[in-house]
CSV table of C-alpha atoms in Angstrom, one decimal:
chain,number,residue,atom,x,y,z
A,21,MET,CA,107.8,62.5,187.3
A,22,SER,CA,104.1,62.6,186.6
A,23,ALA,CA,103.5,66.0,188.2
A,24,SER,CA,106.5,67.6,186.5
A,25,THR,CA,105.6,66.3,183.1
A,26,THR,CA,102.0,67.4,183.5
A,27,ASN,CA,102.7,71.0,184.5
A,28,SER,CA,105.4,71.7,181.8
A,29,SER,CA,105.3,72.1,178.1
A,30,VAL,CA,107.9,69.4,177.7
A,31,PHE,CA,106.9,65.9,176.4
A,32,ILE,CA,108.8,62.6,177.0
A,33,LEU,CA,109.3,60.4,173.9
A,34,THR,CA,109.2,56.7,174.3
A,35,GLY,CA,112.0,54.5,172.9
A,36,PHE,CA,111.7,50.7,173.4
A,37,PRO,CA,110.0,50.2,176.8
A,38,GLY,CA,112.0,47.9,179.1
A,39,LEU,CA,114.9,47.6,176.7
A,40,ASP,CA,116.8,50.7,177.7
A,41,GLN,CA,120.1,48.8,178.3
A,42,TYR,CA,120.1,47.7,174.7
A,43,TYR,CA,119.8,51.2,173.2
A,44,PRO,CA,123.5,51.4,172.1
A,45,TRP,CA,123.0,48.1,170.2
A,46,PHE,CA,119.7,49.3,168.7
A,47,SER,CA,121.3,52.5,167.6
A,48,ILE,CA,123.5,50.6,165.1
A,49,PRO,CA,120.8,49.2,162.8
A,50,PHE,CA,118.7,52.3,163.2
A,51,SER,CA,121.6,54.6,162.2
A,52,SER,CA,122.3,52.3,159.3
A,53,ILE,CA,118.7,52.4,158.2
A,54,TYR,CA,118.6,56.2,158.3
A,55,ALA,CA,121.9,56.4,156.4
A,56,MET,CA,120.4,54.1,153.7
A,57,VAL,CA,117.3,56.2,153.6
A,58,PHE,CA,119.3,59.4,153.0
A,59,LEU,CA,121.8,57.9,150.5
A,60,GLY,CA,119.3,55.8,148.6
A,61,ASN,CA,116.8,58.6,148.0
A,62,CYS,CA,119.6,61.1,147.2
A,63,LEU,CA,121.0,58.6,144.7
A,64,VAL,CA,117.6,58.2,143.0
A,65,LEU,CA,117.2,62.0,142.8
A,66,HIS,CA,120.8,62.4,141.4
A,67,VAL,CA,120.2,59.7,138.7
A,68,ILE,CA,116.9,61.2,137.6
A,69,ARG,CA,118.5,64.7,137.4
A,70,THR,CA,121.5,63.5,135.4
A,71,GLU,CA,120.0,60.9,133.1
A,72,PRO,CA,118.1,62.6,130.1
A,73,SER,CA,116.1,59.4,129.3
A,74,LEU,CA,114.5,59.7,132.8
A,75,HIS,CA,113.1,63.1,132.2
A,76,GLU,CA,109.6,61.7,131.8
A,77,PRO,CA,106.4,62.2,133.8
A,78,MET,CA,106.7,58.9,135.7
A,79,PHE,CA,110.2,59.8,136.9
A,80,TYR,CA,109.3,63.3,137.8
A,81,PHE,CA,106.7,61.8,140.2
A,82,LEU,CA,109.3,59.3,141.4
A,83,ALA,CA,111.6,62.3,142.2
A,84,LEU,CA,108.9,63.9,144.3
A,85,LEU,CA,108.4,60.5,146.0
A,86,ALA,CA,112.1,60.3,146.8
A,87,LEU,CA,112.2,63.9,148.1
A,88,THR,CA,109.1,63.1,150.3
A,89,ASP,CA,110.9,60.0,151.7
A,90,LEU,CA,114.0,62.0,152.3
A,91,CYS,CA,112.1,64.7,154.2
A,92,MET,CA,110.3,62.0,156.3
A,93,GLY,CA,113.7,60.7,157.4
A,94,LEU,CA,115.0,64.2,158.2
A,95,SER,CA,111.9,65.1,160.2
A,96,THR,CA,112.2,62.1,162.6
A,97,VAL,CA,116.0,61.2,162.7
A,98,HIS,CA,116.8,63.7,165.5
A,99,THR,CA,114.2,62.2,168.0
A,100,VAL,CA,114.6,58.5,167.1
A,101,LEU,CA,118.4,58.5,167.2
A,102,GLY,CA,118.4,61.1,170.0
A,103,ILE,CA,116.7,58.5,172.3
A,104,LEU,CA,118.9,55.6,171.1
A,105,TRP,CA,122.1,57.5,171.5
A,106,GLY,CA,121.1,58.7,174.9
A,107,LEU,CA,121.1,62.4,174.0
A,108,SER,CA,117.5,63.3,174.9
A,109,GLN,CA,114.0,61.9,175.4
A,110,GLU,CA,112.4,65.3,175.7
A,111,ILE,CA,110.7,67.5,173.1
A,112,SER,CA,109.0,70.8,173.5
A,113,LEU,CA,105.3,71.3,172.6
A,114,ASP,CA,106.2,73.6,169.6
A,115,ALA,CA,108.8,71.1,168.3
A,116,CYS,CA,106.4,68.2,168.8
A,117,ILE,CA,103.6,70.0,166.9
A,118,ALA,CA,106.0,70.9,164.0
A,119,GLN,CA,107.1,67.2,163.8
A,120,THR,CA,103.5,66.1,163.8
A,121,TYR,CA,102.8,68.5,160.9
A,122,PHE,CA,105.7,67.1,158.8
A,123,VAL,CA,105.0,63.5,159.6
A,124,HIS,CA,101.3,63.6,158.7
A,125,GLY,CA,101.8,66.1,155.8
A,126,LEU,CA,104.5,64.0,154.2
A,127,SER,CA,102.3,60.9,154.5
A,128,CYS,CA,99.5,62.7,152.7
A,129,THR,CA,102.1,63.9,150.1
A,130,GLU,CA,103.3,60.3,149.5
A,131,SER,CA,99.7,59.1,149.1
A,132,GLY,CA,99.1,61.8,146.5
A,133,VAL,CA,102.3,61.0,144.6
A,134,LEU,CA,101.4,57.3,144.4
A,135,LEU,CA,97.9,58.3,143.0
A,136,ALA,CA,99.6,60.5,140.4
A,137,MET,CA,101.9,57.6,139.4
A,138,ALA,CA,98.9,55.3,139.1
A,139,PHE,CA,97.3,57.9,136.8
A,140,ASP,CA,100.5,57.8,134.8
A,141,ARG,CA,100.4,54.0,134.4
A,142,PHE,CA,96.7,54.1,133.6
A,143,THR,CA,97.3,56.7,130.8
A,144,ALA,CA,100.4,54.9,129.4
A,145,ILE,CA,98.6,51.5,129.2
A,146,CYS,CA,94.9,52.4,128.6
A,147,ASN,CA,95.4,55.5,126.4
A,148,PRO,CA,99.0,55.3,125.0
A,149,LEU,CA,98.4,57.4,121.8
A,150,ARG,CA,97.4,60.4,123.9
A,151,TYR,CA,100.0,59.9,126.7
A,152,THR,CA,102.3,62.8,125.6
A,153,SER,CA,99.4,65.2,125.1
A,154,ILE,CA,97.7,64.3,128.4
A,155,LEU,CA,100.8,64.3,130.6
A,156,THR,CA,102.6,67.4,129.4
A,157,ASN,CA,105.4,69.0,131.5
A,158,SER,CA,103.1,71.8,132.6
A,159,ARG,CA,100.3,69.4,133.6
A,160,VAL,CA,102.8,67.3,135.6
A,161,ILE,CA,104.0,70.4,137.4
A,162,GLN,CA,100.3,71.3,138.2
A,163,PHE,CA,99.8,67.8,139.6
A,164,MET,CA,102.9,68.1,141.8
A,165,VAL,CA,101.9,71.5,143.1
A,166,THR,CA,98.4,70.3,143.8
A,167,ILE,CA,99.7,67.3,145.8
A,168,VAL,CA,102.0,69.5,147.9
A,169,LEU,CA,99.4,72.2,148.5
A,170,ARG,CA,96.8,69.5,149.5
A,171,SER,CA,99.2,68.1,152.1
A,172,THR,CA,100.4,71.4,153.5
A,173,VAL,CA,97.1,73.2,153.7
A,174,SER,CA,94.6,70.4,154.6
A,175,ILE,CA,96.1,69.5,158.0
A,176,LEU,CA,96.7,73.1,159.2
A,177,PRO,CA,93.4,73.4,161.1
A,178,VAL,CA,94.1,70.5,163.4
A,179,ILE,CA,97.8,71.3,163.8
A,180,ILE,CA,97.0,74.9,164.8
A,181,ARG,CA,94.5,73.8,167.4
A,182,LEU,CA,97.1,71.5,169.1
A,183,LYS,CA,98.9,74.6,170.2
A,184,PHE,CA,95.9,75.8,172.3
A,185,PHE,CA,95.0,72.5,174.0
A,186,HIS,CA,95.5,72.0,177.7
A,187,TYR,CA,97.6,68.9,178.2
A,188,CYS,CA,96.7,67.8,181.8
A,189,ARG,CA,97.7,64.1,181.5
A,190,PRO,CA,101.3,63.0,182.0
A,191,HIS,CA,103.3,64.2,179.0
A,192,VAL,CA,104.6,60.8,178.0
A,193,LEU,CA,104.2,60.0,174.3
A,194,SER,CA,103.9,56.4,173.0
A,195,HIS,CA,106.4,56.7,170.1
A,196,SER,CA,109.9,58.1,169.5
A,197,PHE,CA,108.3,60.9,167.4
A,198,CYS,CA,105.1,62.9,167.6
A,199,LEU,CA,101.8,62.0,166.1
A,200,HIS,CA,98.5,63.9,166.1
A,201,GLN,CA,96.5,61.0,167.8
A,202,ASP,CA,99.2,60.7,170.5
A,203,LEU,CA,98.9,64.4,171.5
A,204,LEU,CA,95.1,64.1,171.5
A,205,ARG,CA,95.3,61.3,174.0
A,206,LEU,CA,97.1,63.6,176.5
A,207,ALA,CA,94.7,66.6,176.0
A,208,CYS,CA,91.9,67.5,178.4
A,209,SER,CA,90.4,70.1,176.1
A,210,ASP,CA,87.5,69.5,173.7
A,211,ILE,CA,89.1,67.4,171.0
A,212,ARG,CA,86.0,66.6,169.0
A,213,PHE,CA,86.8,68.9,166.1
A,214,ASN,CA,90.3,67.4,165.8
A,215,SER,CA,89.0,63.9,166.0
A,216,PHE,CA,86.3,64.3,163.3
A,217,TYR,CA,88.4,66.5,161.0
A,218,ALA,CA,91.3,64.0,161.2
A,219,LEU,CA,89.0,61.1,160.4
A,220,ALA,CA,87.4,63.1,157.5
A,221,LEU,CA,90.9,64.0,156.2
A,222,VAL,CA,92.0,60.4,156.2
A,223,ILE,CA,88.9,59.4,154.3
A,224,CYS,CA,89.2,62.2,151.8
A,225,THR,CA,93.0,61.7,151.2
A,226,LEU,CA,94.5,58.3,152.1
A,227,LEU,CA,91.4,56.2,151.7
A,228,LEU,CA,90.1,58.0,148.5
A,229,ASP,CA,93.6,57.8,147.0
A,230,ALA,CA,93.7,54.1,147.7
A,231,VAL,CA,90.3,53.6,146.1
A,232,LEU,CA,91.3,55.6,143.0
A,233,ILE,CA,94.6,53.6,142.7
A,234,LEU,CA,92.6,50.4,142.9
A,235,ILE,CA,90.1,51.6,140.3
A,236,SER,CA,93.0,52.6,138.0
A,237,TYR,CA,94.5,49.1,138.2
A,238,VAL,CA,91.1,47.5,137.5
A,239,PHE,CA,91.1,49.4,134.2
A,240,ILE,CA,94.7,48.6,133.6
A,241,LEU,CA,94.1,44.9,134.1
A,242,TYR,CA,91.1,45.0,131.9
A,243,THR,CA,93.1,46.6,129.1
A,244,VAL,CA,96.1,44.3,129.5
A,245,LEU,CA,93.9,41.1,129.4
A,246,ALA,CA,92.5,42.3,126.1
A,247,ILE,CA,96.0,42.3,124.5
A,248,ALA,CA,96.4,39.3,122.3
A,249,SER,CA,100.1,38.7,122.6
A,250,ARG,CA,101.2,37.1,125.9
A,251,GLU,CA,104.6,38.9,125.7
A,252,GLU,CA,103.0,42.3,125.3
A,253,ARG,CA,100.7,41.5,128.3
A,254,LEU,CA,103.7,40.7,130.5
A,255,LYS,CA,105.6,43.7,129.2
A,256,SER,CA,102.7,46.0,130.1
A,257,LEU,CA,102.3,44.5,133.6
A,258,GLN,CA,106.0,44.7,134.3
A,259,THR,CA,105.9,48.5,134.0
A,260,CYS,CA,103.5,48.5,136.9
A,261,VAL,CA,105.4,46.2,139.3
A,262,SER,CA,107.5,48.9,140.9
A,263,HIS,CA,104.5,51.2,141.5
A,264,LEU,CA,102.5,48.3,143.0
A,265,CYS,CA,105.3,47.4,145.4
A,266,ALA,CA,105.6,51.1,146.4
A,267,VAL,CA,101.8,51.2,147.1
A,268,LEU,CA,101.9,48.1,149.3
A,269,VAL,CA,105.0,49.3,151.1
A,270,PHE,CA,103.2,52.6,151.9
A,271,TYR,CA,99.7,51.4,152.8
A,272,ILE,CA,100.4,48.2,154.8
A,273,PRO,CA,102.3,50.0,157.6
A,274,ILE,CA,99.7,52.8,157.7
A,275,ILE,CA,96.9,50.2,158.0
A,276,GLY,CA,98.9,48.3,160.7
A,277,LEU,CA,99.6,51.5,162.7
A,278,THR,CA,95.9,52.6,162.5
A,279,MET,CA,94.7,49.2,163.7
A,280,VAL,CA,97.2,49.2,166.6
A,281,HIS,CA,96.0,52.7,167.7
A,282,ARG,CA,92.3,51.9,167.3
A,283,PHE,CA,92.1,48.4,168.5
A,284,GLY,CA,95.4,47.6,170.2
A,285,LYS,CA,95.1,49.3,173.5
A,286,HIS,CA,95.6,46.0,175.3
A,287,LEU,CA,98.8,45.3,173.3
A,288,SER,CA,102.3,45.9,174.8
A,289,PRO,CA,103.7,49.4,174.4
A,290,LEU,CA,106.6,47.8,172.5
A,291,VAL,CA,104.2,46.8,169.7
A,292,HIS,CA,103.1,50.5,169.3
A,293,VAL,CA,106.7,51.6,169.2
A,294,LEU,CA,107.7,49.0,166.6
A,295,MET,CA,104.7,49.8,164.4
A,296,GLY,CA,105.4,53.5,164.6
A,297,ASN,CA,109.0,53.0,163.5
A,298,ILE,CA,108.0,50.7,160.6
A,299,TYR,CA,105.5,53.4,159.5
A,300,ILE,CA,108.1,56.1,159.3
A,301,LEU,CA,111.1,54.0,158.1
A,302,PHE,CA,109.9,51.2,155.9
A,303,PRO,CA,108.6,53.2,152.9
A,304,PRO,CA,111.6,55.6,152.7
A,305,LEU,CA,114.0,52.6,153.0
A,306,MET,CA,112.2,50.3,150.5
A,307,ASN,CA,111.2,52.7,147.7
A,308,PRO,CA,114.8,53.4,146.4
A,309,ILE,CA,115.5,49.7,146.5
A,310,ILE,CA,112.3,48.8,144.7
A,311,TYR,CA,112.8,51.4,141.9
A,312,SER,CA,116.6,50.7,141.6
A,313,VAL,CA,116.0,46.9,141.2
A,314,LYS,CA,112.8,47.0,139.1
A,315,THR,CA,113.3,50.0,136.8
A,316,GLN,CA,115.6,49.2,134.0
A,317,GLN,CA,116.6,52.8,133.2
A,318,ILE,CA,117.6,53.6,136.8
A,319,ARG,CA,119.4,50.2,137.2
A,320,ARG,CA,121.4,50.7,134.0
A,321,ARG,CA,122.3,54.3,134.9
A,322,MET,CA,123.5,53.2,138.4
A,323,LYS,CA,125.6,50.4,137.0
A,324,LYS,CA,127.2,52.8,134.5
A,325,TRP,CA,127.8,55.4,137.3
A,326,PHE,CA,129.4,52.9,139.7
A,327,SER,CA,131.5,51.4,136.9
A,328,LEU,CA,132.9,54.8,136.2
A,329,LYS,CA,133.6,55.4,139.9
A,330,MET,CA,135.5,52.1,140.1
């Protein structure tokens, strides 16, 4: 097994180590989660498209967030469910690199969207009189294009180099999908550029976005506390609840997975697999639920839509 996987361009994905006999049972909740990811995000996109009152900057960003979550599900469903359904645990190098590109690129996109949504809340609360002049439709489109371009272009240097590495170690990955750090672990080539560039990319995108989101909420809190009316303060803060939940849902799994990869080499492989699945599934699953429950316009539109269906 070791010799064959070392000399080929095929990689072996890891399901749940030691629990192979339970895969048919695991496939039921995982299939349900993926179905909820697809249906939930498609429903959010449909509601935003068909409800005129939602044609505002915040909901345009939410539509991009839902599309990003939908693509994250589509990029990993075939390998995760392929293992659990017993179809295949193998993936070619090219397919693995492509999946790595989408997983990391979509994470960067989601981080950028959350930052744009934080800027929207900052403008709406701290500078409400200029909100419509600052966040015009053309500027929102510019923000969205910039977010997508940043994600698609910035990770290309490390992704392209993965194709030319020599993978001399056994081609067994530690997740049910491909990650950049997982492929680096199997390479015997000089990986210093990829390691440093990936670290710099994380600092300049995910970490910087998180810091800017935090700063925006410091200003928002400062502005809200200056409002005399308690009801107005609560009303202003309530407009931020959905976004804050989405930020926590996105960053907590990323931090957890990073800690496991960096400092959890002594942990069971099962922990790595679980953290990986939480990382790719938790935000796409929770975001539609958060915005459906916490956003009055979306909740009202969904109730109206389902009542008509009934």
